Amino acid sequence: MKRTMKVEVDCANCAAKIEDAVSKIDGVHSARVNFMTQKLILDADTDRWNDILEEVKKTGKKVDSDFELNA
């Protein structure tokens, strides 16, 4: 499943770090964080979607404590 979601990221460097960390989550096919538009484009396994979203939230918070995901 591929979906675009609104995120809050403080800087372009943090966005790149979050993108890299989220891409490594099991079940994620691709992830792109755009700092300028404050959007995350996530392509991940449909059958584990909710679990993956929770992991994305936790991972984003580890990288940037102000990270917010509005799924």
Short mmCIF file of C-alpha atoms in Angstrom, two decimals:
data_model
loop_
_atom_site.label_atom_id
_atom_site.label_comp_id
_atom_site.label_asym_id
_atom_site.label_seq_id
_atom_site.Cartn_x
_atom_site.Cartn_y
_atom_site.Cartn_z
CA MET A 1 0.00 0.00 0.00
CA LYS A 2 1.32 3.43 -0.89
CA ARG A 3 0.08 6.47 0.98
CA THR A 4 1.01 10.12 1.49
CA MET A 5 0.74 11.51 5.01
CA LYS A 6 1.35 14.87 6.67
CA VAL A 7 4.34 15.02 9.01
CA GLU A 8 6.04 17.66 11.11
CA VAL A 9 9.82 17.74 10.73
CA ASP A 10 12.07 20.52 12.02
CA CYS A 11 14.80 20.55 9.39
CA ALA A 12 15.89 19.04 6.08
CA ASN A 13 18.68 17.08 7.79
CA CYS A 14 16.19 15.51 10.21
CA ALA A 15 13.90 14.66 7.29
CA ALA A 16 16.74 12.83 5.55
CA LYS A 17 17.63 10.92 8.73
CA ILE A 18 13.99 9.95 9.30
CA GLU A 19 13.65 8.83 5.69
CA ASP A 20 16.72 6.63 6.05
CA ALA A 21 15.58 5.11 9.37
CA VAL A 22 12.01 4.46 8.18
CA SER A 23 13.28 2.82 5.00
CA LYS A 24 15.01 0.20 7.18
CA ILE A 25 11.81 -0.89 8.96
CA ASP A 26 10.79 -4.45 8.10
CA GLY A 27 7.88 -4.35 5.65
CA VAL A 28 8.65 -0.89 4.26
CA HIS A 29 9.29 -0.93 0.52
CA SER A 30 10.13 2.78 0.25
CA ALA A 31 9.83 5.97 2.25
CA ARG A 32 10.32 9.60 1.22
CA VAL A 33 10.15 12.57 3.55
CA ASN A 34 9.84 15.98 1.92
CA PHE A 35 10.81 18.74 4.34
CA MET A 36 9.43 21.54 2.18
CA THR A 37 5.93 20.04 1.87
CA GLN A 38 6.05 18.30 5.27
CA LYS A 39 4.89 15.01 3.71
CA LEU A 40 5.85 11.37 4.01
CA ILE A 41 5.23 9.04 1.08
CA LEU A 42 5.22 5.53 2.49
CA ASP A 43 5.00 2.28 0.53
CA ALA A 44 4.67 -0.71 2.86
CA ASP A 45 3.09 -4.14 3.29
CA THR A 46 -0.69 -3.84 3.43
CA ASP A 47 -1.18 -6.73 5.84
CA ARG A 48 1.09 -5.08 8.47
CA TRP A 49 0.14 -1.46 7.75
CA ASN A 50 -0.98 -0.47 11.27
CA ASP A 51 2.04 -2.08 12.95
CA ILE A 52 4.37 -0.39 10.47
CA LEU A 53 2.75 3.02 11.11
CA GLU A 54 3.35 2.62 14.84
CA GLU A 55 6.97 1.71 14.17
CA VAL A 56 7.31 4.77 11.86
CA LYS A 57 6.03 7.01 14.67
CA LYS A 58 8.49 5.55 17.19
CA THR A 59 11.39 5.71 14.75
CA GLY A 60 10.61 9.31 13.80
CA LYS A 61 10.50 10.36 17.46
CA LYS A 62 13.90 8.74 18.08
CA VAL A 63 15.46 10.82 15.30
CA ASP A 64 13.59 14.10 15.96
CA SER A 65 11.73 14.50 19.25
CA ASP A 66 9.34 16.99 17.57
CA PHE A 67 8.39 14.51 14.80
CA GLU A 68 4.62 14.12 14.32
CA LEU A 69 2.80 11.83 11.91
CA ASN A 70 -0.78 12.66 10.97
CA ALA A 71 -1.94 9.44 9.35
#
